[in-house]
PDB file of C-alpha atoms in Angstrom:
ATOM      1  CA  MET A   1     123.088 127.872  92.151  1.00 38.00           C
ATOM      2  CA  LYS A   2     125.887 125.475  91.219  1.00 36.00           C
ATOM      3  CA  TYR A   3     125.672 123.358  87.977  1.00 35.00           C
ATOM      4  CA  TYR A   4     127.515 120.244  86.933  1.00 33.00           C
ATOM      5  CA  GLN A   5     128.939 120.758  83.422  1.00 36.00           C
ATOM      6  CA  LEU A   6     127.543 118.044  81.003  1.00 34.00           C
ATOM      7  CA  ASP A   7     129.804 116.559  78.540  1.00 39.00           C
ATOM      8  CA  LYS A   8     128.673 117.250  74.960  1.00 38.00           C
ATOM      9  CA  ASN A   9     131.410 115.097  73.230  1.00 42.00           C
ATOM     10  CA  ASN A  10     130.543 112.025  74.963  1.00 39.00           C
ATOM     11  CA  PRO A  11     127.055 111.044  74.188  1.00 35.00           C
ATOM     12  CA  PRO A  12     125.676 108.231  76.525  1.00 34.00           C
ATOM     13  CA  GLU A  13     124.465 104.900  75.582  1.00 33.00           C
ATOM     14  CA  THR A  14     120.824 105.350  75.458  1.00 35.00           C
ATOM     15  CA  VAL A  15     119.059 103.270  78.013  1.00 34.00           C
ATOM     16  CA  GLY A  16     115.683 102.823  79.539  1.00 38.00           C
ATOM     17  CA  GLY A  17     113.990 104.071  76.571  1.00 40.00           C
ATOM     18  CA  PRO A  18     110.239 103.434  75.507  1.00 38.00           C
ATOM     19  CA  SER A  19     109.406 101.874  72.303  1.00 39.00           C
ATOM     20  CA  ALA A  20     109.799 104.034  69.323  1.00 39.00           C
ATOM     21  CA  THR A  21     106.254 103.329  67.958  1.00 40.00           C
ATOM     22  CA  SER A  22     104.306 104.746  70.997  1.00 52.00           C
ATOM     23  CA  ALA A  23     102.593 108.052  70.312  1.00 61.00           C
ATOM     24  CA  GLU A  24     101.784 108.708  73.974  1.00 72.00           C
ATOM     25  CA  PRO A  25     102.854 112.100  75.297  1.00 76.00           C
ATOM     26  CA  LEU A  26     106.536 112.057  75.849  1.00 80.00           C
ATOM     27  CA  GLU A  27     106.131 112.679  79.661  1.00 80.00           C
ATOM     28  CA  ASP A  28     104.118 109.618  80.053  1.00 79.00           C
ATOM     29  CA  GLN A  29     106.928 107.600  78.232  1.00 80.00           C
ATOM     30  CA  ALA A  30     109.552 108.624  80.613  1.00 80.00           C
ATOM     31  CA  ALA A  31     107.215 107.978  83.613  1.00 80.00           C
ATOM     32  CA  ALA A  32     106.741 104.442  82.403  1.00 80.00           C
ATOM     33  CA  HIS A  33     110.421 103.669  83.536  1.00 79.00           C
ATOM     34  CA  ILE A  34     110.641 105.346  86.829  1.00 85.00           C
ATOM     35  CA  ARG A  35     107.201 105.965  88.333  1.00 87.00           C
ATOM     36  CA  LEU A  36     108.075 108.266  91.073  1.00 89.00           C
ATOM     37  CA  ARG A  37     104.615 109.124  92.434  1.00 87.00           C
ATOM     38  CA  ALA A  38     104.094 105.242  92.684  1.00 86.00           C
ATOM     39  CA  LEU A  39     107.436 104.829  94.448  1.00 85.00           C
ATOM     40  CA  LYS A  40     106.670 107.801  96.920  1.00 88.00           C
ATOM     41  CA  THR A  41     103.410 105.808  97.981  1.00 86.00           C
ATOM     42  CA  VAL A  42     105.002 102.241  98.517  1.00 85.00           C
ATOM     43  CA  ASP A  43     108.526 103.327  99.674  1.00 86.00           C
ATOM     44  CA  ARG A  44     109.337 106.666 100.820  1.00 89.00           C
ATOM     45  CA  GLU A  45     112.927 106.073 101.873  1.00 90.00           C
ATOM     46  CA  LEU A  46     113.686 104.651  98.306  1.00 88.00           C
ATOM     47  CA  TYR A  47     111.839 107.507  96.801  1.00 90.00           C
ATOM     48  CA  HIS A  48     114.066 110.284  98.521  1.00 92.00           C
ATOM     49  CA  SER A  49     117.107 108.183  97.599  1.00 91.00           C
ATOM     50  CA  VAL A  50     116.056 108.182  94.005  1.00 91.00           C
ATOM     51  CA  LYS A  51     115.092 111.756  94.116  1.00 92.00           C
ATOM     52  CA  GLU A  52     118.542 112.966  95.395  1.00 93.00           C
ATOM     53  CA  GLU A  53     120.225 110.646  92.620  1.00 91.00           C
ATOM     54  CA  LEU A  54     118.053 112.340  89.891  1.00 92.00           C
ATOM     55  CA  LEU A  55     118.770 115.769  91.331  1.00 92.00           C
ATOM     56  CA  ASP A  56     122.409 115.082  91.205  1.00 90.00           C
ATOM     57  CA  MET A  57     122.497 113.483  87.562  1.00 88.00           C
ATOM     58  CA  PHE A  58     120.453 116.293  85.983  1.00 89.00           C
ATOM     59  CA  ARG A  59     121.281 119.229  88.265  1.00 89.00           C
ATOM     60  CA  GLU A  60     122.203 121.706  85.440  1.00 89.00           C
ATOM     61  CA  PRO A  61     118.913 121.555  83.424  1.00 90.00           C
ATOM     62  CA  LEU A  62     116.758 120.817  86.282  1.00 92.00           C
ATOM     63  CA  GLY A  63     118.166 123.914  88.147  1.00 92.00           C
ATOM     64  CA  VAL A  64     117.542 126.138  85.207  1.00 91.00           C
ATOM     65  CA  LEU A  65     113.999 124.903  84.786  1.00 92.00           C
ATOM     66  CA  LEU A  66     113.184 125.403  88.388  1.00 92.00           C
ATOM     67  CA  SER A  67     114.740 128.809  88.699  1.00 92.00           C
ATOM     68  CA  THR A  68     113.244 130.179  85.438  1.00 89.00           C
ATOM     69  CA  PRO A  69     110.569 132.770  85.879  1.00 88.00           C
ATOM     70  CA  PHE A  70     107.811 131.406  83.500  1.00 90.00           C
ATOM     71  CA  GLY A  71     105.096 133.884  84.696  1.00 87.00           C
ATOM     72  CA  LEU A  72     101.620 133.185  86.044  1.00 90.00           C
ATOM     73  CA  THR A  73     100.083 132.356  82.764  1.00 92.00           C
ATOM     74  CA  ARG A  74     102.217 130.430  80.617  1.00 95.00           C
ATOM     75  CA  ARG A  75     101.415 126.992  80.067  1.00 96.00           C
ATOM     76  CA  TYR A  76     103.123 123.791  79.091  1.00 96.00           C
ATOM     77  CA  ILE A  77     102.244 122.087  76.037  1.00 95.00           C
ATOM     78  CA  SER A  78     103.117 118.755  74.522  1.00 94.00           C
ATOM     79  CA  ASP A  79     102.205 117.850  71.024  1.00 94.00           C
ATOM     80  CA  VAL A  80     102.459 115.023  68.854  1.00 93.00           C
ATOM     81  CA  LEU A  81     102.876 115.453  65.083  1.00 94.00           C
ATOM     82  CA  VAL A  82     101.971 112.406  62.865  1.00 92.00           C
ATOM     83  CA  VAL A  83     104.434 113.126  59.774  1.00 90.00           C
ATOM     84  CA  GLY A  84     105.209 110.949  56.987  1.00 86.00           C
ATOM     85  CA  ALA A  85     108.607 109.990  56.095  1.00 84.00           C
ATOM     86  CA  GLY A  86     110.799 111.533  53.354  1.00 88.00           C
ATOM     87  CA  LYS A  87     110.894 115.143  52.302  1.00 92.00           C
ATOM     88  CA  GLU A  88     107.699 116.036  54.262  1.00 91.00           C
ATOM     89  CA  ARG A  89     109.346 114.939  57.535  1.00 93.00           C
ATOM     90  CA  ARG A  90     112.688 116.678  56.644  1.00 93.00           C
ATOM     91  CA  ASN A  91     110.828 119.938  55.995  1.00 94.00           C
ATOM     92  CA  VAL A  92     109.137 119.802  59.278  1.00 95.00           C
ATOM     93  CA  LEU A  93     112.422 118.843  61.303  1.00 95.00           C
ATOM     94  CA  GLU A  94     114.256 121.988  59.515  1.00 95.00           C
ATOM     95  CA  TRP A  95     111.416 124.132  60.440  1.00 95.00           C
ATOM     96  CA  LEU A  96     111.426 123.074  64.122  1.00 96.00           C
ATOM     97  CA  GLU A  97     115.070 123.383  64.072  1.00 94.00           C
ATOM     98  CA  GLY A  98     114.958 127.088  63.037  1.00 93.00           C
ATOM     99  CA  ASN A  99     112.333 127.857  65.414  1.00 93.00           C
ATOM    100  CA  GLY A 100     113.842 126.378  68.296  1.00 92.00           C
ATOM    101  CA  SER A 101     116.885 128.569  67.959  1.00 86.00           C
ATOM    102  CA  ASN A 102     114.973 131.802  68.117  1.00 90.00           C
ATOM    103  CA  PHE A 103     111.976 130.734  70.140  1.00 94.00           C
ATOM    104  CA  PRO A 104     110.809 133.518  72.458  1.00 92.00           C
ATOM    105  CA  GLY A 105     109.736 131.464  75.326  1.00 92.00           C
ATOM    106  CA  LYS A 106     112.083 129.632  77.779  1.00 92.00           C
ATOM    107  CA  LEU A 107     111.555 125.912  76.701  1.00 95.00           C
ATOM    108  CA  PHE A 108     111.319 124.374  73.189  1.00 96.00           C
ATOM    109  CA  GLY A 109     112.065 120.757  72.331  1.00 95.00           C
ATOM    110  CA  TYR A 110     111.475 118.286  69.593  1.00 94.00           C
ATOM    111  CA  SER A 111     112.133 114.569  69.342  1.00 92.00           C
ATOM    112  CA  GLU A 112     111.800 112.464  66.222  1.00 92.00           C
ATOM    113  CA  GLU A 113     110.371 108.987  66.584  1.00 88.00           C
ATOM    114  CA  GLU A 114     109.606 106.344  63.955  1.00 86.00           C
ATOM    115  CA  THR A 115     106.039 107.335  63.159  1.00 88.00           C
ATOM    116  CA  HIS A 116     105.740 110.641  64.708  1.00 91.00           C
ATOM    117  CA  ILE A 117     107.499 113.808  66.150  1.00 93.00           C
ATOM    118  CA  HIS A 118     107.231 115.123  69.827  1.00 93.00           C
ATOM    119  CA  VAL A 119     107.263 118.929  70.302  1.00 95.00           C
ATOM    120  CA  VAL A 120     107.166 120.693  73.603  1.00 96.00           C
ATOM    121  CA  HIS A 121     107.054 124.343  74.577  1.00 96.00           C
ATOM    122  CA  ASP A 122     106.089 126.982  76.972  1.00 96.00           C
ATOM    123  CA  CYS A 123     103.085 129.090  75.671  1.00 96.00           C
ATOM    124  CA  PRO A 124     101.212 132.194  76.395  1.00 95.00           C
ATOM    125  CA  TYR A 125      98.019 130.332  75.567  1.00 93.00           C
ATOM    126  CA  SER A 126      96.075 133.325  74.729  1.00 88.00           C
ATOM    127  CA  ASN A 127      92.310 132.915  74.313  1.00 88.00           C
ATOM    128  CA  ARG A 128      92.751 129.324  75.241  1.00 87.00           C
ATOM    129  CA  SER A 129      94.726 128.410  72.123  1.00 91.00           C
ATOM    130  CA  CYS A 130      98.440 128.126  71.068  1.00 94.00           C
ATOM    131  CA  ARG A 131      99.288 130.710  68.493  1.00 92.00           C
ATOM    132  CA  CYS A 132     103.094 130.240  68.620  1.00 95.00           C
ATOM    133  CA  ARG A 133     104.936 130.797  65.245  1.00 94.00           C
ATOM    134  CA  TRP A 134     106.325 127.370  64.948  1.00 95.00           C
ATOM    135  CA  ARG A 135     102.722 126.113  64.225  1.00 94.00           C
ATOM    136  CA  ASN A 136     102.635 128.188  61.312  1.00 92.00           C
ATOM    137  CA  HIS A 137     103.738 125.535  58.580  1.00 91.00           C
ATOM    138  CA  PRO A 138     101.230 123.640  56.733  1.00 88.00           C
ATOM    139  CA  GLY A 139     102.997 120.427  57.500  1.00 89.00           C
ATOM    140  CA  ILE A 140     102.639 120.906  61.321  1.00 93.00           C
ATOM    141  CA  ARG A 141      98.957 122.119  61.132  1.00 88.00           C
ATOM    142  CA  ASN A 142      97.599 119.159  59.265  1.00 88.00           C
ATOM    143  CA  ALA A 143      99.850 116.737  61.566  1.00 92.00           C
ATOM    144  CA  LEU A 144      98.863 117.938  65.031  1.00 92.00           C
ATOM    145  CA  LYS A 145      97.117 115.136  67.054  1.00 90.00           C
ATOM    146  CA  LYS A 146      94.404 116.236  69.272  1.00 87.00           C
ATOM    147  CA  PRO A 147      95.992 116.419  72.931  1.00 84.00           C
ATOM    148  CA  ILE A 148      94.739 114.092  75.455  1.00 78.00           C
ATOM    149  CA  ARG A 149      95.150 116.704  78.260  1.00 82.00           C
ATOM    150  CA  ARG A 150      94.598 120.423  78.866  1.00 87.00           C
ATOM    151  CA  PRO A 151      97.771 122.532  79.071  1.00 92.00           C
ATOM    152  CA  LYS A 152      99.074 122.877  82.502  1.00 92.00           C
ATOM    153  CA  TYR A 153     100.244 126.262  84.056  1.00 95.00           C
ATOM    154  CA  LEU A 154     104.014 126.125  84.407  1.00 95.00           C
ATOM    155  CA  ARG A 155     103.715 127.758  87.830  1.00 93.00           C
ATOM    156  CA  GLN A 156     102.048 124.460  88.721  1.00 92.00           C
ATOM    157  CA  PHE A 157     105.024 122.344  87.967  1.00 94.00           C
ATOM    158  CA  THR A 158     106.947 120.453  90.521  1.00 92.00           C
ATOM    159  CA  TRP A 159     110.386 119.004  90.218  1.00 94.00           C
ATOM    160  CA  VAL A 160     108.600 115.420  89.109  1.00 93.00           C
ATOM    161  CA  ASP A 161     107.028 117.148  86.191  1.00 93.00           C
ATOM    162  CA  TRP A 162     110.322 118.727  85.129  1.00 94.00           C
ATOM    163  CA  ILE A 163     112.284 115.550  85.545  1.00 93.00           C
ATOM    164  CA  TYR A 164     110.094 113.402  83.131  1.00 92.00           C
ATOM    165  CA  ILE A 165     110.704 115.928  80.427  1.00 92.00           C
ATOM    166  CA  ILE A 166     114.510 115.879  81.010  1.00 90.00           C
ATOM    167  CA  ILE A 167     114.459 112.143  81.233  1.00 88.00           C
ATOM    168  CA  TYR A 168     112.936 111.740  77.853  1.00 87.00           C
ATOM    169  CA  PHE A 169     115.098 114.070  76.080  1.00 87.00           C
ATOM    170  CA  TYR A 170     118.454 113.117  77.899  1.00 84.00           C
ATOM    171  CA  VAL A 171     118.432 109.210  78.419  1.00 80.00           C
ATOM    172  CA  SER A 172     115.742 107.603  76.419  1.00 72.00           C
ATOM    173  CA  LYS A 173     116.304 105.517  73.405  1.00 65.00           C
ATOM    174  CA  ARG A 174     115.797 107.416  70.168  1.00 62.00           C
ATOM    175  CA  SER A 175     117.122 107.035  66.716  1.00 65.00           C
ATOM    176  CA  GLY A 176     116.045 110.122  65.180  1.00 84.00           C
ATOM    177  CA  GLN A 177     116.763 113.891  65.561  1.00 88.00           C
ATOM    178  CA  LYS A 178     116.198 115.258  69.154  1.00 88.00           C
ATOM    179  CA  LYS A 179     117.006 118.830  70.692  1.00 91.00           C
ATOM    180  CA  ILE A 180     115.941 120.824  73.551  1.00 93.00           C
ATOM    181  CA  TRP A 181     116.424 124.557  74.261  1.00 94.00           C
ATOM    182  CA  ILE A 182     116.181 125.488  78.108  1.00 91.00           C
ATOM    183  CA  ASP A 183     116.395 129.313  78.641  1.00 88.00           C
ATOM    184  CA  GLY A 184     117.494 130.092  75.049  1.00 87.00           C
ATOM    185  CA  ARG A 185     120.380 127.414  74.896  1.00 87.00           C
ATOM    186  CA  VAL A 186     120.759 123.871  73.446  1.00 88.00           C
ATOM    187  CA  ARG A 187     121.325 121.715  76.368  1.00 84.00           C
ATOM    188  CA  GLY A 188     123.757 118.630  75.809  1.00 70.00           C
ATOM    189  CA  LEU A 189     123.448 115.137  76.727  1.00 62.00           C
ATOM    190  CA  PRO A 190     124.922 113.403  79.992  1.00 57.00           C
ATOM    191  CA  ASP A 191     127.981 111.367  79.868  1.00 62.00           C
ATOM    192  CA  ARG A 192     128.051 107.673  79.944  1.00 65.00           C
ATOM    193  CA  SER A 193     128.471 107.287  83.559  1.00 69.00           C
ATOM    194  CA  GLN A 194     125.261 109.157  83.927  1.00 69.00           C
ATOM    195  CA  SER A 195     123.611 106.656  81.718  1.00 72.00           C
ATOM    196  CA  ILE A 196     124.956 103.841  83.746  1.00 79.00           C
ATOM    197  CA  ARG A 197     123.474 105.521  87.005  1.00 82.00           C
ATOM    198  CA  TRP A 198     120.194 105.995  85.163  1.00 82.00           C
ATOM    199  CA  SER A 199     119.802 102.396  84.328  1.00 83.00           C
ATOM    200  CA  SER A 200     120.698 101.139  87.706  1.00 85.00           C
ATOM    201  CA  LEU A 201     118.213 103.640  89.215  1.00 86.00           C
ATOM    202  CA  CYS A 202     115.488 102.378  86.879  1.00 85.00           C
ATOM    203  CA  SER A 203     116.384  98.603  87.991  1.00 85.00           C
ATOM    204  CA  ARG A 204     116.126  99.436  91.675  1.00 85.00           C
ATOM    205  CA  ALA A 205     112.908 101.367  91.495  1.00 84.00           C
ATOM    206  CA  GLN A 206     111.249  98.724  89.267  1.00 83.00           C
ATOM    207  CA  ASN A 207     112.284  95.953  91.683  1.00 84.00           C
ATOM    208  CA  ILE A 208     110.745  97.702  94.605  1.00 84.00           C
ATOM    209  CA  LEU A 209     107.637  98.234  92.803  1.00 82.00           C
ATOM    210  CA  GLU A 210     107.205  94.715  91.614  1.00 82.00           C
ATOM    211  CA  ARG A 211     107.853  93.474  95.258  1.00 81.00           C
ATOM    212  CA  LYS A 212     105.017  95.825  96.380  1.00 76.00           C
ATOM    213  CA  GLY A 213     102.577  94.529  93.873  1.00 72.00           C
ATOM    214  CA  VAL A 214     102.753  97.449  91.433  1.00 69.00           C
ATOM    215  CA  PHE A 215     102.528  96.665  87.700  1.00 55.00           C
ATOM    216  CA  ASN A 216     101.974  98.189  84.457  1.00 52.00           C
ATOM    217  CA  TYR A 217      98.892  99.094  82.398  1.00 42.00           C
ATOM    218  CA  THR A 218      99.347 100.004  78.818  1.00 35.00           C
ATOM    219  CA  GLN A 219      99.528 103.803  79.448  1.00 40.00           C
ATOM    220  CA  SER A 220     101.188 105.997  82.158  1.00 41.00           C
ATOM    221  CA  THR A 221      99.308 108.063  84.359  1.00 41.00           C
ATOM    222  CA  GLU A 222     102.198 109.402  86.418  1.00 44.00           C
ATOM    223  CA  PRO A 223     102.570 112.990  85.095  1.00 43.00           C
ATOM    224  CA  ASN A 224      99.524 115.084  86.428  1.00 45.00           C
ATOM    225  CA  HIS A 225      98.577 117.842  84.140  1.00 42.00           C
ATOM    226  CA  GLU A 226      95.496 119.222  85.637  1.00 39.00           C
ATOM    227  CA  GLY A 227      97.131 120.161  89.336  1.00 39.00           C
ATOM    228  CA  GLN A 228      94.995 117.540  90.703  1.00 41.00           C
ATOM    229  CA  PRO A 229      96.408 114.698  93.086  1.00 38.00           C
ATOM    230  CA  ALA A 230      98.069 111.946  90.926  1.00 39.00           C
ATOM    231  CA  VAL A 231      96.162 108.717  90.652  1.00 37.00           C
ATOM    232  CA  SER A 232      98.285 105.850  89.584  1.00 40.00           C
ATOM    233  CA  GLY A 233      96.765 103.488  87.077  1.00 41.00           C
ATOM    234  CA  ARG A 234      99.728 101.128  87.823  1.00 39.00           C
ATOM    235  CA  VAL A 235      99.018 100.249  91.360  1.00 41.00           C
ATOM    236  CA  ARG A 236      97.274  96.841  91.822  1.00 40.00           C
ATOM    237  CA  ARG A 237      93.781  97.052  92.772  1.00 39.00           C
ATOM    238  CA  SER A 238      91.804  94.695  94.882  1.00 37.00           C
ATOM    239  CA  THR A 239      91.208  91.214  93.206  1.00 41.00           C
ATOM    240  CA  LYS A 240      88.321  90.567  95.417  1.00 41.00           C
ATOM    241  CA  LYS A 241      85.375  89.210  93.432  1.00 44.00           C
ATOM    242  CA  GLY A 242      82.112  91.233  93.364  1.00 48.00           C
ATOM    243  CA  SER A 243      78.845  91.484  91.281  1.00 54.00           C
ATOM    244  CA  ARG A 244      78.988  92.553  87.799  1.00 56.00           C
ATOM    245  CA  PHE A 245      77.513  96.018  88.774  1.00 59.00           C
ATOM    246  CA  GLU A 246      80.210  96.318  91.305  1.00 56.00           C
ATOM    247  CA  GLU A 247      82.905  95.518  88.847  1.00 59.00           C
ATOM    248  CA  LEU A 248      81.529  98.029  86.416  1.00 65.00           C
ATOM    249  CA  CYS A 249      81.458 100.923  89.182  1.00 64.00           C
ATOM    250  CA  SER A 250      85.043  99.883  90.125  1.00 59.00           C
ATOM    251  CA  HIS A 251      86.437 100.090  86.355  1.00 62.00           C
ATOM    252  CA  THR A 252      84.553 103.289  85.698  1.00 70.00           C
ATOM    253  CA  GLN A 253      85.747 105.031  88.871  1.00 63.00           C
ATOM    254  CA  PHE A 254      89.363 103.832  87.899  1.00 62.00           C
ATOM    255  CA  LEU A 255      89.163 105.291  84.387  1.00 65.00           C
ATOM    256  CA  LEU A 256      87.469 108.708  85.477  1.00 62.00           C
ATOM    257  CA  ALA A 257      90.321 109.111  87.820  1.00 57.00           C
ATOM    258  CA  LYS A 258      92.981 108.118  85.403  1.00 58.00           C
ATOM    259  CA  TYR A 259      91.824 110.142  82.324  1.00 57.00           C
ATOM    260  CA  LEU A 260      90.362 113.213  84.371  1.00 55.00           C
ATOM    261  CA  CYS A 261      87.593 113.574  81.709  1.00 55.00           C
ATOM    262  CA  ILE A 262      85.336 116.667  81.844  1.00 55.00           C
ATOM    263  CA  PRO A 263      82.544 116.224  81.121  1.00 60.00           C
ATOM    264  CA  LEU A 264      82.349 112.817  82.725  1.00 60.00           C
ATOM    265  CA  THR A 265      80.111 111.747  79.793  1.00 63.00           C
ATOM    266  CA  ASP A 266      82.854 112.171  77.285  1.00 59.00           C
ATOM    267  CA  LEU A 267      84.794 109.304  78.769  1.00 62.00           C
ATOM    268  CA  ARG A 268      83.705 106.914  75.955  1.00 64.00           C
ATOM    269  CA  LYS A 269      84.636 109.325  73.439  1.00 60.00           C
ATOM    270  CA  ILE A 270      88.401 109.826  74.433  1.00 61.00           C
ATOM    271  CA  ILE A 271      89.050 105.950  74.823  1.00 67.00           C
ATOM    272  CA  LEU A 272      89.458 104.665  71.455  1.00 62.00           C
ATOM    273  CA  PRO A 273      88.624 101.036  70.612  1.00 65.00           C
ATOM    274  CA  SER A 274      92.301 100.412  69.944  1.00 60.00           C
ATOM    275  CA  ASN A 275      93.172 101.463  73.598  1.00 65.00           C
ATOM    276  CA  ALA A 276      93.471  98.632  76.024  1.00 60.00           C
ATOM    277  CA  ASP A 277      91.447 100.706  78.518  1.00 61.00           C
ATOM    278  CA  HIS A 278      88.417 100.546  76.092  1.00 61.00           C
ATOM    279  CA  SER A 279      87.818  96.822  77.191  1.00 60.00           C
ATOM    280  CA  LEU A 280      89.584  96.860  80.761  1.00 51.00           C
ATOM    281  CA  LYS A 281      89.064  93.116  81.900  1.00 46.00           C
ATOM    282  CA  ASN A 282      86.579  92.744  79.214  1.00 42.00           C
ATOM    283  CA  CYS A 283      84.203  95.645  80.573  1.00 44.00           C
ATOM    284  CA  MET A 284      83.355  97.419  77.410  1.00 43.00           C
ATOM    285  CA  ILE A 285      82.753 101.296  77.983  1.00 43.00           C
ATOM    286  CA  ARG A 286      79.161 102.086  76.535  1.00 43.00           C
TER     287      ARG A 286
END
């Protein structure tokens, strides 16, 4: 497989990045800028054009990930660490850096944001839990947020799943430390010309989606981490007036599809009052 060499000496202007205060999974943040599954639904021709350009821009890291034999049982885990500033954070970042260089798996990355740190890795997930060494730090154990999705088998990953991870680490806006190891090597950043291409690509896709009536909700639902067909929470639903009961049924069905909650009755537990979906169109979840 032929790869393009990335220029590590010319880091790009960071473009198209989400808010540094968001604690959403990093894949969701990347999906908010180029909604590939929604694009495939509304304009297949543009979707294939965007796909070809992304494959060309990120050929080297994507090629490595797609060709890496992760095995049948390893899973992808995306964690958020809520870590304070100062010495506590510096200690955690130093620990993550040390673990990344000798991580026994094929994928490990971390990214520092204003209020938290994202960590992704491939995991054996034995006995339905992560026992990887990098978690054996008191500052990490106490800072881990409860994940909103079950870990997905890496054998289920498509190019779309991988590209969102790559987009986040390569071209999203970040002022803190950020590093990703793929197949045991630190991968560099794309050059400035690729960043310009990325910005243009986002604009093209966004313009089409807006013309087709696709708009943003607060949270992204692009990445599908349960191996189920993707249901986009960003595609405009019917504005036809119905009864209050019909509206409640419609909103409930939408939320169940968006959050893939099991059991269904736990939906009211996982959507916090601070979440915009908790009072979607003033329909409170009770």
